[in-house]
XYZ file of C-alpha atoms in Angstrom:
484
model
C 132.459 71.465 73.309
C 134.839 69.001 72.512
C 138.609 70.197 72.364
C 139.243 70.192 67.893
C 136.341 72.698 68.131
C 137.973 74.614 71.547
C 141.304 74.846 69.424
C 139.514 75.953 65.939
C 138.206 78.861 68.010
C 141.412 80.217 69.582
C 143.107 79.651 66.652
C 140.471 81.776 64.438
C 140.566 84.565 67.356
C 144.399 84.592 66.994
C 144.115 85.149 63.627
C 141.246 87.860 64.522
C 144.124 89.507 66.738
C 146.155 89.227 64.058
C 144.471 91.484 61.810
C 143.305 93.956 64.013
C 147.265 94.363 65.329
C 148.125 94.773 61.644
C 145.436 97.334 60.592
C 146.148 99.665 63.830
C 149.888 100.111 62.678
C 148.569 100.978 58.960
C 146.338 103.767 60.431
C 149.330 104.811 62.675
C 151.526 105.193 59.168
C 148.887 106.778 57.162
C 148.146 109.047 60.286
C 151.667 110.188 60.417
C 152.048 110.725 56.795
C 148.849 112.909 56.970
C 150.328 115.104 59.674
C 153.613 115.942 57.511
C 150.825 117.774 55.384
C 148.684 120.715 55.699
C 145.211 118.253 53.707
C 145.894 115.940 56.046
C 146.277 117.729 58.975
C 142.574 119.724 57.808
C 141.218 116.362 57.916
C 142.435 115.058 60.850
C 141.181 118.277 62.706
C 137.486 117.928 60.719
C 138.124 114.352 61.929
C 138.355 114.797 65.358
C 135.518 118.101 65.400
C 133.204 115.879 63.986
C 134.022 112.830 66.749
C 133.484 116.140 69.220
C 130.790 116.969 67.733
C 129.325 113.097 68.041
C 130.185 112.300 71.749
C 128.613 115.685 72.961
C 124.971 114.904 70.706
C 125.542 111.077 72.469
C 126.064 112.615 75.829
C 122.989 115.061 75.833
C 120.885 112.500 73.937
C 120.532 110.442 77.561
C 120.729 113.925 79.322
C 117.291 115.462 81.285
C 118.444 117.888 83.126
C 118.171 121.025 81.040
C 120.342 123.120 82.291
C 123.238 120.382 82.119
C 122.158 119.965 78.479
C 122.812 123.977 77.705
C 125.973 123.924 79.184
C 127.637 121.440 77.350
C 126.235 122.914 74.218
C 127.384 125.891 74.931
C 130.898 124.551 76.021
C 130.959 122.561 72.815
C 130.636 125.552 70.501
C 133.539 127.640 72.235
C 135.745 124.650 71.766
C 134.659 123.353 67.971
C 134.711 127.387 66.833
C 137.578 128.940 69.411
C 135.592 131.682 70.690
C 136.329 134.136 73.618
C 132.523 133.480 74.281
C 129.228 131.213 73.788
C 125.963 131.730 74.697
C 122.598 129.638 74.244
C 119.297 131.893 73.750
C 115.999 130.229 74.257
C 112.912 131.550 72.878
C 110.210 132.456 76.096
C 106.892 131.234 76.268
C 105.117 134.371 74.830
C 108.102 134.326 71.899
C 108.408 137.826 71.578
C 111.513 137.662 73.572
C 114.226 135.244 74.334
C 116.473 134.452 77.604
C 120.159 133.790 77.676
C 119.699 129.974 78.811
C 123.322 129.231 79.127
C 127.094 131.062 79.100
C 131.064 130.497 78.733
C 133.390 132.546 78.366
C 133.798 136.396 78.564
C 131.126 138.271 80.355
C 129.361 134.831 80.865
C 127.974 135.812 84.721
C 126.713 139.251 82.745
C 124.609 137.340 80.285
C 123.284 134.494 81.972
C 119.934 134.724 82.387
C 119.379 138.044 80.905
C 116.118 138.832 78.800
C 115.753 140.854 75.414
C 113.309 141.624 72.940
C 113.291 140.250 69.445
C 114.272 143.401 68.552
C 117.356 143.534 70.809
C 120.974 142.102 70.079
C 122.120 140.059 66.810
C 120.820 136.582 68.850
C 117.489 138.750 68.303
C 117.521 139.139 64.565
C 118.939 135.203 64.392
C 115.265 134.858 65.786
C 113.059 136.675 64.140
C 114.651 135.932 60.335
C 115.202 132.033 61.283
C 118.669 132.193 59.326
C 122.253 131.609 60.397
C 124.384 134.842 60.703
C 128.335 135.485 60.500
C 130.394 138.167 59.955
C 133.834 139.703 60.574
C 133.638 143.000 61.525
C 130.470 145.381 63.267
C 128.165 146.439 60.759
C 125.876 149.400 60.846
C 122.315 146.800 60.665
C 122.597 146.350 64.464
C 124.613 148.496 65.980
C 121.933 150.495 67.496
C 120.229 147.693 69.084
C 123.613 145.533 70.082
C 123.601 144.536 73.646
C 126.565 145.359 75.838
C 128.565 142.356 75.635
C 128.312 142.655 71.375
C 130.534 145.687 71.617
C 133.415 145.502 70.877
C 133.462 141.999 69.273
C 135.053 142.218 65.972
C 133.751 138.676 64.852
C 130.627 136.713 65.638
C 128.622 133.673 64.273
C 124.802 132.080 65.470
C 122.684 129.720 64.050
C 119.006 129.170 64.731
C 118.103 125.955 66.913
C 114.637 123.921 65.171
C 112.798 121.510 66.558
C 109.309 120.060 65.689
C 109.675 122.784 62.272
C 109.961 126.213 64.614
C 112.694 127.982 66.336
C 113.122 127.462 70.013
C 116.542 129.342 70.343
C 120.307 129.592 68.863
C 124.029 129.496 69.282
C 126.062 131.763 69.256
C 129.553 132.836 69.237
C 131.267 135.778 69.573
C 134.937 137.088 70.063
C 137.686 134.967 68.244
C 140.324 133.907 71.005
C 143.647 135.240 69.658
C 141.782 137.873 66.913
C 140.385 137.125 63.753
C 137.398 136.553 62.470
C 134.808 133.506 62.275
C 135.284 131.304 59.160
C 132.431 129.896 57.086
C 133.897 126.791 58.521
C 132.671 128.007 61.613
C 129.490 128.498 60.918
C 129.394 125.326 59.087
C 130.484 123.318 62.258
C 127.826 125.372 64.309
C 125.529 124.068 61.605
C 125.992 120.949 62.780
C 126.059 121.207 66.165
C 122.438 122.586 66.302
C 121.395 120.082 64.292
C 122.479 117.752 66.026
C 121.252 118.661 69.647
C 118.206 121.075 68.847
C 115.798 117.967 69.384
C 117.868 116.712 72.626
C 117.305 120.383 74.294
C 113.730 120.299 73.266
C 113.236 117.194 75.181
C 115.211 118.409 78.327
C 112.723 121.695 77.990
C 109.103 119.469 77.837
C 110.754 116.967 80.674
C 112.234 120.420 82.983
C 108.573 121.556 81.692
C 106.528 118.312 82.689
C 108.060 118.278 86.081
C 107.612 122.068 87.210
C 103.800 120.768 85.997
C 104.409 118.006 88.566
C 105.924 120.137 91.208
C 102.880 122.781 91.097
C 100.236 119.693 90.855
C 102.053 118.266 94.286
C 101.733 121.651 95.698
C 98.039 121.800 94.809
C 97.134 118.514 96.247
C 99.093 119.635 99.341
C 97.561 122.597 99.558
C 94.235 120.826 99.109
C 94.878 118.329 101.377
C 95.849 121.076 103.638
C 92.511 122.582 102.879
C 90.863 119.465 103.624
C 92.208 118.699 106.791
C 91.272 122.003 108.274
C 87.691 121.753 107.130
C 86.976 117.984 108.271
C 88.539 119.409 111.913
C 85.887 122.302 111.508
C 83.166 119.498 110.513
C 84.129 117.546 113.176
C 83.843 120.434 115.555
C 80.319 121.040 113.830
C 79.580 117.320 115.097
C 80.462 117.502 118.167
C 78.563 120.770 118.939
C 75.424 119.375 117.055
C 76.057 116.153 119.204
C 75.848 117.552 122.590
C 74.880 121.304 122.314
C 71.603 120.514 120.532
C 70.276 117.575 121.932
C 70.760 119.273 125.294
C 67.792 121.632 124.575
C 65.900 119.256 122.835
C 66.176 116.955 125.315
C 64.729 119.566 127.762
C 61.727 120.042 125.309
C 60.709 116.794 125.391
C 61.256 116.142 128.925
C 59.219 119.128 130.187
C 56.270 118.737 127.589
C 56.304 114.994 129.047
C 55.977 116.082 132.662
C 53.196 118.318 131.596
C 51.439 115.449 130.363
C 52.098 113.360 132.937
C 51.385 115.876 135.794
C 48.998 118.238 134.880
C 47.721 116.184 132.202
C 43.995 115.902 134.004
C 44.126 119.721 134.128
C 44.601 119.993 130.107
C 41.619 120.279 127.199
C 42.227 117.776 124.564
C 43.377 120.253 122.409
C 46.109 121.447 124.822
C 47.406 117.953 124.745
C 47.465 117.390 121.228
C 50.157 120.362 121.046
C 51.969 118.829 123.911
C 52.138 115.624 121.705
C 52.469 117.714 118.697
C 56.164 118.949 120.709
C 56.821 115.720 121.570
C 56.671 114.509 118.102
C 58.857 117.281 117.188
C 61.853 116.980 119.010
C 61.438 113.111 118.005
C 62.032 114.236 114.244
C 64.612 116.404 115.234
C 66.532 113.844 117.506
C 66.308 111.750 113.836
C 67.765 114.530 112.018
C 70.329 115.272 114.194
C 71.290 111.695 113.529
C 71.232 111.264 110.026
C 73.033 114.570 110.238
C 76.007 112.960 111.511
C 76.110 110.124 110.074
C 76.296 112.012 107.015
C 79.290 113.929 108.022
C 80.772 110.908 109.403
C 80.352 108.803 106.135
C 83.407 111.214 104.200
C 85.922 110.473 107.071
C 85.171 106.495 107.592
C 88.287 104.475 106.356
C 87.355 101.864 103.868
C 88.118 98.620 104.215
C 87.826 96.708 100.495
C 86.821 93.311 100.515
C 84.607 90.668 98.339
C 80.951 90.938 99.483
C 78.005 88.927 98.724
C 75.241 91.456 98.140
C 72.623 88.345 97.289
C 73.303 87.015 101.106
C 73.130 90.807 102.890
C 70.197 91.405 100.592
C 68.102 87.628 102.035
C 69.235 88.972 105.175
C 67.686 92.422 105.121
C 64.731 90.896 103.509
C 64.037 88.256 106.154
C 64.396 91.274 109.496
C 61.802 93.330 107.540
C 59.534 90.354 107.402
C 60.023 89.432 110.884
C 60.002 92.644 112.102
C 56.302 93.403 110.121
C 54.708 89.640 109.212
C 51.472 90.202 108.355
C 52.546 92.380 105.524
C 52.111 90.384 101.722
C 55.691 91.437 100.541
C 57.301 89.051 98.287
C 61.533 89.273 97.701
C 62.941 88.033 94.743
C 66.721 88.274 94.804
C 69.351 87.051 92.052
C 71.706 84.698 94.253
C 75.956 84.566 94.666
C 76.192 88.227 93.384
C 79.241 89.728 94.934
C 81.259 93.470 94.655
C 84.687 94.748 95.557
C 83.857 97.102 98.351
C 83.571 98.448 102.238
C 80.999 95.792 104.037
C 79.761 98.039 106.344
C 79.119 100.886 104.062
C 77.652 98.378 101.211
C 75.165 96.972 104.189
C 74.163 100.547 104.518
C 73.802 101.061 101.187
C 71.959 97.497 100.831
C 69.400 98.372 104.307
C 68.402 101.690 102.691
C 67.792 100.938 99.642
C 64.978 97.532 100.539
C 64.119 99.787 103.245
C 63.087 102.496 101.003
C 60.859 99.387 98.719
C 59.634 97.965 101.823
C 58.638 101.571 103.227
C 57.054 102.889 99.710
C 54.872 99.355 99.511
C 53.250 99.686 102.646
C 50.374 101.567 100.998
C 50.036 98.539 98.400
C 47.603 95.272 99.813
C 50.260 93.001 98.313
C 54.131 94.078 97.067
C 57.197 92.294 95.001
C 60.755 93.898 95.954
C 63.580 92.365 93.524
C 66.935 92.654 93.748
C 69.153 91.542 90.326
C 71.781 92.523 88.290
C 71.215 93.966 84.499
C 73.059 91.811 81.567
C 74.666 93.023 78.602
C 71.849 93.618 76.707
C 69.592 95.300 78.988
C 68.547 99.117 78.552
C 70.594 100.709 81.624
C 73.451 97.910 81.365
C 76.635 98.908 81.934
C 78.533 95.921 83.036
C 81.538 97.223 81.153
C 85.207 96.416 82.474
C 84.933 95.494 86.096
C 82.047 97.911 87.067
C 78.818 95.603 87.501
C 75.155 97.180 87.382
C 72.759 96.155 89.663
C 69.251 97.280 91.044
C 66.090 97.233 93.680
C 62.799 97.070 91.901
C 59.546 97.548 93.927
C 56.198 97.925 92.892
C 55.006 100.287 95.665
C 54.100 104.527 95.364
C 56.653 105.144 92.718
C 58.046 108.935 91.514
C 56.831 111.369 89.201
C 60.413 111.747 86.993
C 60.628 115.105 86.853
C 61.332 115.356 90.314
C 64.089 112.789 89.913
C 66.865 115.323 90.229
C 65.957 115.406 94.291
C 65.851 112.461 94.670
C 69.844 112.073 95.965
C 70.131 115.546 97.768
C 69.979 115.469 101.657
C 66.590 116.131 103.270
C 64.608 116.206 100.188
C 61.196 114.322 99.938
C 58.679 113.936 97.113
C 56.260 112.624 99.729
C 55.097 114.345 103.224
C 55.848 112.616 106.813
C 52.549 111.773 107.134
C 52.796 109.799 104.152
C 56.269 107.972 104.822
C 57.985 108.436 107.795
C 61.281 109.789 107.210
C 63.983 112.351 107.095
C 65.069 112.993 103.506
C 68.657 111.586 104.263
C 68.652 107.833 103.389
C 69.348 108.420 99.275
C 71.492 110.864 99.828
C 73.909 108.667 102.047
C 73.337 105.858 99.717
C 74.409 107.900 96.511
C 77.512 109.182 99.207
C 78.624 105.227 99.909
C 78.173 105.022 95.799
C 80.212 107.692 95.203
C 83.468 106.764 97.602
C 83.524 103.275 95.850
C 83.372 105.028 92.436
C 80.065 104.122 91.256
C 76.895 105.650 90.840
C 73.530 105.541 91.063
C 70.433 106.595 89.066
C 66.361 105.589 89.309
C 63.410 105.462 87.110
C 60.033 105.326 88.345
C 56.308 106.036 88.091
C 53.560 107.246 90.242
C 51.846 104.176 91.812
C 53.967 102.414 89.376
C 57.108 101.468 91.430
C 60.403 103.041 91.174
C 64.093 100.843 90.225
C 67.117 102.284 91.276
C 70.270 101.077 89.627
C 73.934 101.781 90.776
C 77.196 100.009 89.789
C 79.942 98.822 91.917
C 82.841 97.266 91.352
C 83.277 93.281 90.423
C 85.450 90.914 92.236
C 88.479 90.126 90.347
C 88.591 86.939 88.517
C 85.172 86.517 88.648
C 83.007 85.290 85.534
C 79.652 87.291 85.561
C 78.433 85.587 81.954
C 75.945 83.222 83.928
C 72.593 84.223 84.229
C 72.010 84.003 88.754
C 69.344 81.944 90.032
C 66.334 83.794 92.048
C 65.616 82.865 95.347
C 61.977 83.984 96.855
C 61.489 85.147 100.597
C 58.035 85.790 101.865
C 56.282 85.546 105.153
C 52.244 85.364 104.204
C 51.024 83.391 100.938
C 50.665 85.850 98.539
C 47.550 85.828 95.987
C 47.769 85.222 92.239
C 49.212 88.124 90.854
């Protein structure tokens, strides 16, 4: 800025000053002439209620704390109308009868928090007509059903409070400091006011509301944590004892029946060691129960770590120990490559082993088997890559599921088949849908008998990752499988 415009500027805000100095002294004269007279003085006192009556709707209008809003309502109508006494009435929940909310003034501490029928008091019939109400001196109308503080008050005025087109309380007034009565200019001015701040304490009443709703939410998650905590102590107790109390005995079973074959063995009928074996077997499936048992109870309390995983590399993984660990089976695995989720890694490989387990175990009845692992697009029937949720499934084309059974599928130790079918303990898809659940997914299946089954579950995608590209397939197998 160069210096004509610096000196422009101070010369137009001295000017500015100017004015401002010269319009201040012509209030000041008019001011004083209005005081000589009794007009003027009137408006200089509606002037200066009406500047009352703004700061105090300004001051509430950033106010939340109910309470703090009644009070200076309350304090506000003594002062505009010079009353011995203000009080606030709310209407209650059930509104058939209201609460003193706020008091100033004589026999404040009495009224304060007080309760009355709609039926009860003058502040009652405010409420129930939905009309203002002055007067100068008692009247027969309600003296029968005046509270104790309206006797003797020779003067009273109260106004209904509205917000969102219904009453939610009033103001009123009562006692004229010095004698006298009320004036309709009173009333008028008490008009106002409730106009004015009737919204204001509506708000401080849904915000006082909202947070007591708060408050007794916090207290119910407390509690439930509380709740929580006491039973995970009791499961972990139930742990431990199945841990080491039962195996004990089982332990012993199998140990004894093992010395009998071992031992006396030479000295048993077939028959008597087929039940021996038979025990054997037994505690074997109970040993594997006790197991999945815990690992069941243990899933709920494991601490999740969330990281990006690549299912399409645990999935080539899984696929290549089951082939190893059985090669002469014809199992080919077809699985969609670089598809990753937000999750826990060692609770998505658990998901990931049980669910190819399950394929691999259901194809071994099959001379040759496909197991595919993908991810549904868009358009697909079951698709409901939506948001950041991603859909993916196992497909197999092994023993299948007759659908209406499909409801068992996920509960623990359920089976469609028998153990002499496939080996097994009815636990696997229940932990799976378990693992689903804590990474807020889930998990459904379709199937056939001899047909195959898919099961589909969503999980959550990495962030800025594009999913529009269709993956490439990779194919794993161990023996050269025929034309299919």
């Amino acid at each position: 800025m160069n210096d004509g415009n610096l000196a422009e500027m101070q010369a137009q805000l001295a000017d500015l000053h100017e004015q401002v100095r010269r319009l201040s002294e012509e209030n000041a004269h008019w001011r004083s002439i209005a005081e000589d007279t009794d007009n003027g003085r009137i408006m200089l006192r509606r002037e200066a209620e009406l500047e009352l009556i703004k700061e105090v709707g300004t001051a509430i209008l950033v106010e939340r704390d109910l309470q703090k809003v009644l009070d200076l309502v309350a304090d506000m109508a003594r002062k505009l109308t010079g009353a011995e006494m203000a009080v606030l009435p709310l209407m209650d929940e059930d509104r058939s009868t209201y609460t003193y909310a706020a008091a100033v003034g004589k026999h404040a501490e009495e009224v304060l928090g007080s309760r009355h029928g709609l039926d009860m008091g003058m502040c009652g019939w405010v409420l129930t007509h939905e009309r203002p109400l002055l007067f100068g001196q008692p009247e027969g109308w309600w003296m029968d059903s005046r509270t104790r503080w309206e006797e003797g008050m020779e003067s009273a005025v109260l106004v209904p409070l509205c917000a969102q087109q219904r009453i939610i309380g009033g103001i009123s007034v009562l006692g004229k400091t010095g004698g006298g009565s009320f004036s309709q200019h009173d009333l008028d001015m008490l008009t106002l006011l409730a106009n004015q701040v009737s919204h204001a304490i509506e708000n401080a009443r849904l915000v006082q509301e909202a947070k007591q709703l708060v408050a007794t939410l916090e207290q119910r998650v407390c509690d439930r944590t509380s709740e929580m905590t006491a039973l995970n102590k009791e499961l972990e107790a139930f742990a431990y004892s199945v841990s080491h109390d039962l195996r004990a005995p089982i332990r012993s079973i199998d140990g004894f029946s093992l010395a009998l074959l071992e031992d006396y063995g030479e000295h048993l009928d077939p028959e008597a060691q087929d039940y021996l074996s038979r025990i054997r077997g037994a505690t074997l499936r109970m040993g594997r129960l006790i197991d999945d048992m815990l690992k069941l109870s243990r899933l709920s309390r494991t601490e999740m770590y969330h990281e990006t995983v690549n299912l399409s590399a645990m999935a080539k993984r899984i696929a290549e120990d089951l082939l190893t660990r059985e090669p002469e089976r014809h199992v080919e695995f077809c699985i969609a490559e670089n598809l990753t989720v937000r999750g826990d890694t060692s609770l998505i490989n658990g998901l990931m082993e049980n669910l190819l387990g399950n394929a691999w175990k259901f194809c071994s009845k099959h001379a040759t088997a496909q197991i595919e692992f993908g991810i549904l697009d868009q358009s697909e029937e079951h698709g409901e890559n939506s948001g950041h949720m991603r859909t993916f499934f196992v497909r197999d084309d092994g023993a299948g599921f007759d659908m209406s059974y499909a409801a068992k599928l996920f509960g623990a130790f359920q089976r469609l088949h028998t153990a002499q079918q496939f080996p097994g303990t009815g636990v696997g898809l229940a932990f799976v849908q378990r693992i689903i659940n804590r990474h807020g997914g889930r998990i459904w299946a379709k199937g056939a008998p001899e047909k195959g089954a898919t099961f589909y579950f969503t999980l959550a995608q990495p962030p800025h990752e594009d999913s529009a590209k269709p993956p490439a397939i990779l194919r794993i197998s161990r023996v050269p499988l025929p034309d299919r």
